[in-house]
Tab-separated table of C-alpha atoms in Angstrom:
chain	number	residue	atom	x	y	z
A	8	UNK	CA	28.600	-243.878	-7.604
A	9	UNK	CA	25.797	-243.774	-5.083
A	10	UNK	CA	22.898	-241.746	-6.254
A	11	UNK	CA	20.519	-242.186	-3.299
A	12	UNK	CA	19.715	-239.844	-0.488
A	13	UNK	CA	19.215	-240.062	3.193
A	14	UNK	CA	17.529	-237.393	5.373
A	15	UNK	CA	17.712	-238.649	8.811
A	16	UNK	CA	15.398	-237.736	11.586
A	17	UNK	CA	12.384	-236.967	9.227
A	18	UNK	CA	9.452	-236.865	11.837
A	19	UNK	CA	7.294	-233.735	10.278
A	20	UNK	CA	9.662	-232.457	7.342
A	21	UNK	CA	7.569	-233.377	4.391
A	22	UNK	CA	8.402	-230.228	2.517
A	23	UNK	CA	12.228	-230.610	3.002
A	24	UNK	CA	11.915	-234.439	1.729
A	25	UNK	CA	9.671	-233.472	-1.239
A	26	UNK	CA	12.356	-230.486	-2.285
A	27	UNK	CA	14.631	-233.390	-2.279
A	28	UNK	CA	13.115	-235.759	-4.480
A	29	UNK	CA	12.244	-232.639	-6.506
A	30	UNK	CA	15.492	-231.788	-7.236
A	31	UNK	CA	17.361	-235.595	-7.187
A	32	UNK	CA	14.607	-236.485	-9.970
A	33	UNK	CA	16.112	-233.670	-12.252
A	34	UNK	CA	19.198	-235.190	-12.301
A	35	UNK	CA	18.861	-239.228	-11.380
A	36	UNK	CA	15.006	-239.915	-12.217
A	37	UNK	CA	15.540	-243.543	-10.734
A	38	UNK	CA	17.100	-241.928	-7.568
A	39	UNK	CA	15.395	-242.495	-4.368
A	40	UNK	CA	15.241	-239.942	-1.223
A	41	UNK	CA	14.895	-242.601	2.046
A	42	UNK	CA	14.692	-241.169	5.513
A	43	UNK	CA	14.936	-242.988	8.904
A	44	UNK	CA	13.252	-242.392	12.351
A	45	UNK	CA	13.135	-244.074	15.857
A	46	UNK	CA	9.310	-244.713	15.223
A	47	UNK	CA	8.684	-244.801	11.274
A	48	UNK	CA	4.985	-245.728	11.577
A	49	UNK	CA	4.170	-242.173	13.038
A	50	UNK	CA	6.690	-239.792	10.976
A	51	UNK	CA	4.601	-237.879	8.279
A	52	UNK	CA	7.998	-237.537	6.247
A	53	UNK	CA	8.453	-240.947	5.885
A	54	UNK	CA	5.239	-241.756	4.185
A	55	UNK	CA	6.482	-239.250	1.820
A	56	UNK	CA	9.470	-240.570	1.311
A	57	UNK	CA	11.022	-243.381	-0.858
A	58	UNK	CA	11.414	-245.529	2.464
A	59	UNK	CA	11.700	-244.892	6.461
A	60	UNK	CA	14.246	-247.196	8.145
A	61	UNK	CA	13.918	-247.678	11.787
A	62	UNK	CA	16.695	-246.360	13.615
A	63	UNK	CA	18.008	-246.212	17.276
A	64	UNK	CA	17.919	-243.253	19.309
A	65	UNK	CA	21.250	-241.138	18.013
A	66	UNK	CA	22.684	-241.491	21.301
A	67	UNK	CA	22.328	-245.340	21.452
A	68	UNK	CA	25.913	-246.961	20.562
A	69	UNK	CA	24.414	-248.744	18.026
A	70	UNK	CA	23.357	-245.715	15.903
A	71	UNK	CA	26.225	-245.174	13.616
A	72	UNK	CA	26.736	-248.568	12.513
A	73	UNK	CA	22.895	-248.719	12.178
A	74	UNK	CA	22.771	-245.726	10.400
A	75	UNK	CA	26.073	-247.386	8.475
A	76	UNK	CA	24.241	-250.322	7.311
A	77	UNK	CA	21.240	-248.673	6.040
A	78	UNK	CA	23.856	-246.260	3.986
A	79	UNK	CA	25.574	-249.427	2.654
A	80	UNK	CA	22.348	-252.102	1.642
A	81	UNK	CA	20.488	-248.710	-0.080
A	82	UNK	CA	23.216	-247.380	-2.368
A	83	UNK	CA	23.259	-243.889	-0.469
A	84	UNK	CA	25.850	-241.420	-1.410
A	85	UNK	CA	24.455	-238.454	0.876
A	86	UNK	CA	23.433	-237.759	4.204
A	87	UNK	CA	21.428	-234.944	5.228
A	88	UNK	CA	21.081	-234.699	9.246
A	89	UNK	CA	18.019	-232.175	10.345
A	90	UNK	CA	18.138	-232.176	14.217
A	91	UNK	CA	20.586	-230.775	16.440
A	92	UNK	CA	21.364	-233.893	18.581
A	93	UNK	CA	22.872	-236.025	16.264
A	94	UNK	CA	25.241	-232.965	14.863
A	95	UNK	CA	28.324	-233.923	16.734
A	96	UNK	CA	28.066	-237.813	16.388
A	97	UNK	CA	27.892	-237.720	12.348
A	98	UNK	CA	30.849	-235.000	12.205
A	99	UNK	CA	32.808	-236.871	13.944
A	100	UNK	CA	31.915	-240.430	12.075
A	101	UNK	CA	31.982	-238.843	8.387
A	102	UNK	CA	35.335	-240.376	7.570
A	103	UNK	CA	33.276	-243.401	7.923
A	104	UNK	CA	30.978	-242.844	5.409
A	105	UNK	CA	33.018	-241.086	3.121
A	106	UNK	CA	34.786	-244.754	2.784
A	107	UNK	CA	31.803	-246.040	1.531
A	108	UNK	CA	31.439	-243.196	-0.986
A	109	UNK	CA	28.149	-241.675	1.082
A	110	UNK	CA	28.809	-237.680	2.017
A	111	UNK	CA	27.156	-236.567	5.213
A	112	UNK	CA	26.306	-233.234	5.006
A	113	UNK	CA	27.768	-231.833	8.092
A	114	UNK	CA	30.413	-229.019	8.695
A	115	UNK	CA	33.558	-229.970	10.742
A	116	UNK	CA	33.198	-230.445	14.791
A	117	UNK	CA	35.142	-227.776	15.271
A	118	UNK	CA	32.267	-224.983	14.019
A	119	UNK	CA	29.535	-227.372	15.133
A	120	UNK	CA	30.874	-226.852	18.471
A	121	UNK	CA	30.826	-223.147	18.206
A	122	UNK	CA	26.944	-223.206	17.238
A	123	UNK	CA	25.745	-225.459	19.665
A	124	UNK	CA	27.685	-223.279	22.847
A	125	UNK	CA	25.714	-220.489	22.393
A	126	UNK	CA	28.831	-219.415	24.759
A	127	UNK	CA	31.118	-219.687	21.707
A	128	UNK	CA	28.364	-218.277	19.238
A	129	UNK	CA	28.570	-215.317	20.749
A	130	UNK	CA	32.283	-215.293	20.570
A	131	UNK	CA	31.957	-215.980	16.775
A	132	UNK	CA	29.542	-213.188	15.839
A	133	UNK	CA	31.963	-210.436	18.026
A	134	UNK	CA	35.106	-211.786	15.924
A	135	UNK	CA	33.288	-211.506	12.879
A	136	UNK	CA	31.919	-207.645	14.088
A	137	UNK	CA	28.367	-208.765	15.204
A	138	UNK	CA	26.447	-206.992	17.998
A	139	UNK	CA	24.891	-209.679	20.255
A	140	UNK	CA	23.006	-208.706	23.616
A	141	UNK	CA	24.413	-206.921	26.432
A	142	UNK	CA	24.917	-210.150	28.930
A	143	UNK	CA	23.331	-209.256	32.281
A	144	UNK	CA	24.126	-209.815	35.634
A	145	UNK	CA	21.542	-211.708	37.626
A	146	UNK	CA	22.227	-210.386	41.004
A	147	UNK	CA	22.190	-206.832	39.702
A	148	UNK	CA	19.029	-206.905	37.188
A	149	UNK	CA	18.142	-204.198	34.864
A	150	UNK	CA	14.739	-205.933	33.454
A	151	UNK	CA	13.580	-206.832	31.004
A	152	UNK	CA	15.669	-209.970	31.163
A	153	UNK	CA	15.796	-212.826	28.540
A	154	UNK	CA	17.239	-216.355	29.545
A	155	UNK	CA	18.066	-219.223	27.349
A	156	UNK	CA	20.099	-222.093	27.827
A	157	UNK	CA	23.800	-222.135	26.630
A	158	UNK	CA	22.926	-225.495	24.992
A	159	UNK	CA	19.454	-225.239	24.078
A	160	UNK	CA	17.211	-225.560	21.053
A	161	UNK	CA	13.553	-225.783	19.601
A	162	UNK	CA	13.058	-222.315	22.194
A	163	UNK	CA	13.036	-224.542	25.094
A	164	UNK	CA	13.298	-224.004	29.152
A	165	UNK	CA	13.875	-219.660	28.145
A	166	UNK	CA	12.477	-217.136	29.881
A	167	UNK	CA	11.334	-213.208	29.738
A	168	UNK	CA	11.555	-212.198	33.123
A	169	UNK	CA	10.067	-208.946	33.718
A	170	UNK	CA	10.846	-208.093	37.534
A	171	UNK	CA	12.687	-209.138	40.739
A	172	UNK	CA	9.456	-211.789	41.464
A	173	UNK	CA	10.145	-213.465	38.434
A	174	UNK	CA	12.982	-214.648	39.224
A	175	UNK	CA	12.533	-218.238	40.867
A	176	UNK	CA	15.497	-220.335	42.577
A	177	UNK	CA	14.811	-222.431	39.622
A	178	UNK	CA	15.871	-219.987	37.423
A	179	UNK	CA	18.405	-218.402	39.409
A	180	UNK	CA	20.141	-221.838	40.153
A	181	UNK	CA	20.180	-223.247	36.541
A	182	UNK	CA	23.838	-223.323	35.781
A	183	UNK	CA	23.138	-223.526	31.945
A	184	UNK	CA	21.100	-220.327	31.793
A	185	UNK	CA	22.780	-217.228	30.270
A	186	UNK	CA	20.844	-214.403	31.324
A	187	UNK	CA	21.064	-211.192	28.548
A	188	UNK	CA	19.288	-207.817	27.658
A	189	UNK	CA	15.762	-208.404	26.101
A	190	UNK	CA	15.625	-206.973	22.418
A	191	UNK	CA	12.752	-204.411	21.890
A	192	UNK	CA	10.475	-206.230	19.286
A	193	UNK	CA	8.276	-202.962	18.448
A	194	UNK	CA	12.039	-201.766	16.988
A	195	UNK	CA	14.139	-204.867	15.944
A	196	UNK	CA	12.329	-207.551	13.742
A	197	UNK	CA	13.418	-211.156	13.870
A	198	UNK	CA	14.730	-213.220	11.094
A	199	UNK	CA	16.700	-216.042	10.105
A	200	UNK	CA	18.866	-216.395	7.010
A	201	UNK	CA	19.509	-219.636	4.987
A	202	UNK	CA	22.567	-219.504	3.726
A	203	UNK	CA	24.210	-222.743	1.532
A	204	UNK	CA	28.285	-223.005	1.937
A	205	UNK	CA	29.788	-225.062	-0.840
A	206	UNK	CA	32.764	-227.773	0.176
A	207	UNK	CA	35.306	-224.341	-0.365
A	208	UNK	CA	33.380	-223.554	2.826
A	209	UNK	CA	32.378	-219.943	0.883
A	210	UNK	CA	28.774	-219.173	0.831
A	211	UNK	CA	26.946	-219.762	-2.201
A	212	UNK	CA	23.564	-217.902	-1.620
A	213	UNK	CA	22.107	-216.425	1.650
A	214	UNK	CA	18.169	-215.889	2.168
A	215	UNK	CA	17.037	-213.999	4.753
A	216	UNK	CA	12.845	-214.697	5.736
A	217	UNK	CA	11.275	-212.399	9.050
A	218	UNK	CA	10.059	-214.488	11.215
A	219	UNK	CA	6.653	-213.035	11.555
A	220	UNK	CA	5.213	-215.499	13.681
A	221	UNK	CA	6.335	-218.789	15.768
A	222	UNK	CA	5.214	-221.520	16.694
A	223	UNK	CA	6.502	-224.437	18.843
A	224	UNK	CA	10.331	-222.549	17.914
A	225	UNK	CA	9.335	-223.077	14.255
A	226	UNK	CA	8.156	-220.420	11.763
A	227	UNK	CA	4.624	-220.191	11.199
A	228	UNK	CA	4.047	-217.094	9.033
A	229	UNK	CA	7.312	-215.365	7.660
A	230	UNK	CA	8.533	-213.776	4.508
A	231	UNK	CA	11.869	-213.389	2.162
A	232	UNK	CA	13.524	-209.819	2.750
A	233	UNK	CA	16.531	-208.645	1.081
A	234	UNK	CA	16.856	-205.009	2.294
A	235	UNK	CA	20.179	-204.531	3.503
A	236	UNK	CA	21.194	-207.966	5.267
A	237	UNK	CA	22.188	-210.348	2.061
A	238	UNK	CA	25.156	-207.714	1.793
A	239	UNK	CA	25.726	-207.488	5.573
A	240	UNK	CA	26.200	-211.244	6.039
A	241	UNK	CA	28.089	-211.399	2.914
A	242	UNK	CA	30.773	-209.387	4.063
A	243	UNK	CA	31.064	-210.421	7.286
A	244	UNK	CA	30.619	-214.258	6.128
A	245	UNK	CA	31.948	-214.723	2.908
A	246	UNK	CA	33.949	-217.909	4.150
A	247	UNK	CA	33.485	-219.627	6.816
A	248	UNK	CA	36.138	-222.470	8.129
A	249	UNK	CA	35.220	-226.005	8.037
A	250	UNK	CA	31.291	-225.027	7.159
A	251	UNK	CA	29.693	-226.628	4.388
A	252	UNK	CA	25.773	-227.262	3.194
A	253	UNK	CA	22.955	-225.286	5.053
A	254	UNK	CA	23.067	-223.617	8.156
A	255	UNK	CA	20.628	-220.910	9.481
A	256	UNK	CA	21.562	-217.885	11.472
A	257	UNK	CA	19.504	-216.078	13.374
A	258	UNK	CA	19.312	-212.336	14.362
A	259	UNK	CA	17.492	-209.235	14.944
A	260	UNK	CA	17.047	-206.441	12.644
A	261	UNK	CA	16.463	-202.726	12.617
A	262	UNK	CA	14.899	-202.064	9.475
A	263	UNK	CA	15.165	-198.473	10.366
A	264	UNK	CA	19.048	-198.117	11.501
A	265	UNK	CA	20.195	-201.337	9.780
A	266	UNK	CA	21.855	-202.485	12.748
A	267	UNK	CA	21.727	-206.225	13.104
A	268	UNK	CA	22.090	-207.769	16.529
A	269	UNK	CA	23.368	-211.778	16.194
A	270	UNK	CA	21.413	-214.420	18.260
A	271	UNK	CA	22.274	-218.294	17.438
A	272	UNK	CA	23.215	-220.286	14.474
A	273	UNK	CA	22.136	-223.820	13.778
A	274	UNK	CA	24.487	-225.814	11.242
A	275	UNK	CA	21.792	-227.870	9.748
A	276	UNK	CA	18.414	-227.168	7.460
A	277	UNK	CA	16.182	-225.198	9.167
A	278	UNK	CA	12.242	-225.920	10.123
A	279	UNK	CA	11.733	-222.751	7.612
A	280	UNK	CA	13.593	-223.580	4.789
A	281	UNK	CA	10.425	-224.469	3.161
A	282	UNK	CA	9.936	-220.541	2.154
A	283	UNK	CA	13.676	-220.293	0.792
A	284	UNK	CA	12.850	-223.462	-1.132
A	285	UNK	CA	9.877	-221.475	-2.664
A	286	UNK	CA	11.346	-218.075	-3.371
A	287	UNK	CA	14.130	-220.300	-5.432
A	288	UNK	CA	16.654	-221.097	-2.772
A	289	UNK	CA	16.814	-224.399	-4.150
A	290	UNK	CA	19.747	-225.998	-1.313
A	291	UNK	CA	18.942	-229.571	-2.756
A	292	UNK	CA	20.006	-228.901	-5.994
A	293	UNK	CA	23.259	-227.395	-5.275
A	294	UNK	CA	23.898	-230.115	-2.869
A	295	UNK	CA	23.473	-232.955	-5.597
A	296	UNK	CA	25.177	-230.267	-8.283
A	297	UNK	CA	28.170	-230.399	-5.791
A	298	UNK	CA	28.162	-234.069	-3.987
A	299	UNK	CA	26.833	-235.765	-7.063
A	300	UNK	CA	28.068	-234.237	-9.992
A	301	UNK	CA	31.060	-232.858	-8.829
A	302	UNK	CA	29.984	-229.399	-10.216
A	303	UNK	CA	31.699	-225.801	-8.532
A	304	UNK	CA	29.011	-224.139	-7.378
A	305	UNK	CA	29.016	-219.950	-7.875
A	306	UNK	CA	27.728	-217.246	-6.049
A	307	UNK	CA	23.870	-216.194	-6.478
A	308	UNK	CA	21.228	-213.936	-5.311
A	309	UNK	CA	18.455	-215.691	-7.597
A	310	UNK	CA	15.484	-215.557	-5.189
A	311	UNK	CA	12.510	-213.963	-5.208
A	312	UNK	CA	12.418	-210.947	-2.574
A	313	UNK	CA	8.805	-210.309	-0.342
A	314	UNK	CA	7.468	-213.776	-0.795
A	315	UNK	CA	4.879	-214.831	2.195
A	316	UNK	CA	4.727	-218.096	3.504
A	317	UNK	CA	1.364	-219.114	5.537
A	318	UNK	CA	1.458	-222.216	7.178
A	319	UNK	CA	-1.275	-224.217	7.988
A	320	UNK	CA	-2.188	-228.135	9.359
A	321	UNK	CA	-2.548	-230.749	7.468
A	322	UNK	CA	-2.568	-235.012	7.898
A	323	UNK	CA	-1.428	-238.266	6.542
A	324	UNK	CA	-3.769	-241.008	6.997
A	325	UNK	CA	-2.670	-244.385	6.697
């Protein structure tokens, strides 16, 4: 049995690699946590890290059996993927790698597909009885007006668009824009809720943390918050078909009405999970507890409620 674990894509997740070698050194004290990156010499995470391979870009051809080999020569039995890109690729080569006794830690194309078409998200969340925004029509405007690629991530090329002038020919002919009502942020806070699905694709724990502020897409201040929306997801997303590890959902919240409004899902850690980690939403554990020591995983809501996280800057000098 491999014992090793890979988190690809490291770049700046030094807190998501150190929960890992937190929790693997509970269990396997001589078990390493490597990561890879297209430039190793500049990724913060892999400094932290047992060892950064160089890898190709994800959509080179040669990634997979790159990313094979390094799996192979290093004794790795999991996979954790962190960036959206490289999503589809490694669900659809994870037969691969389960040969080789290494687990990515990926839920099936199929769902992938239905986060990353923010087209088909939206579909999701009304099947499963989530609000999402009132879609708006572009030639008949009723501002405010918020536009975000179908196929976009990281909050980039979107768009609050306030009146008729704002509305340039760039924006009008992008094909990939979907163009909905603006939520009101002085009544609907924003948050995003880790939730860990075990390989019965049922969730296992869900942690919802308010986004209190952002920066470059990512959390920068933000907070754990049960209130009502641990029991809200729960029931709406008990199971989920052909999901499995962490995902992160995102949505707006009335803390007044309790109505929920559904925005995006990404099927992968989040650039937040740090706070989750910290309030005792330890994912890496029940990941090796699962993939490693073929443990069942129960339900729990063993977090710590109201804790704040406060980012801040800091360097690796080499």
């Amino acid at each position: 049995m491999n014992y090793n674990i890979l988190i690809t894509s490291a770049g700046k997740r030094v807190a998501l690699v150190r929960a890992f070698k937190s929790a693997l050194n509970k269990f396997f004290p001589d078990g390493k946590v490597y990561t890879t990156d297209m430039n190793p010499n500049m990724a913060p995470a892999g400094y932290v890290s047992d060892k950064c391979f160089k890898v190709p870009r994800v959509t080179d051809d040669s990634y997979i059996d790159t990313l094979l080999g390094v799996c192979t020569r290093h004794n790795i039995g999991m996979v954790v993927p962190t960036i959206d890109t490289e999503l589809r690729i490694l669900a659809d080569n994870k037969e691969i790698f389960a040969a080789k006794d290494c687990a990515i830690i990926i839920s099936d194309r199929q769902f992938i597909d239905k986060c990353r078409d923010k087209r088909e998200t939206e579909r999701f969340f009304t099947e499963s009885s989530v609000t999402i925004p009132r879609r708006i029509d572009i030639d008949n405007p009723v501002f405010p007006i918020f536009a975000k690629p179908y196929d976009g991530s990281l909050s980039k090329d979107i768009y609050l668009i306030k009146s008729t002038e704002d509305i340039t020919p760039e924006i009008r002919n992008n094909p990939k824009l979907l163009f909905m009502e603006y939520i009101d942020k002085s009544k609907y806070k924003e948050f995003t809720i880790d939730m860990y699905y075990g390989r019965d694709h049922r969730l296992k724990m869900a942690v919802p943390r308010e986004r209190i502020e952002i920066r470059a897409g990512e959390i920068n201040k933000g907070r754990t918050y049960r209130g009502n929306l641990v029991e809200y997801i729960k029931d709406r997303f008990d199971k989920i078909d052909g999901c499995i590890g962490c995902i992160c959902m995102q949505v707006f919240h009335n803390t007044d009405d309790n109505s929920v409004v559904g925005i995006e899902i990404n099927p992968r850690f989040g650039g937040g999970y740090p706070l989750t980690h910290a309030a005792g939403g330890d994912f890496p554990q029940l990941l090796i507890k699962e993939y490693f020591l073929d443990e069942k995983v129960e339900y729990s809501d063993n977090w710590t409620d109201n804790m704040i996280m406060l980012r801040y800057d800091d360097a690796v000098f080499i």
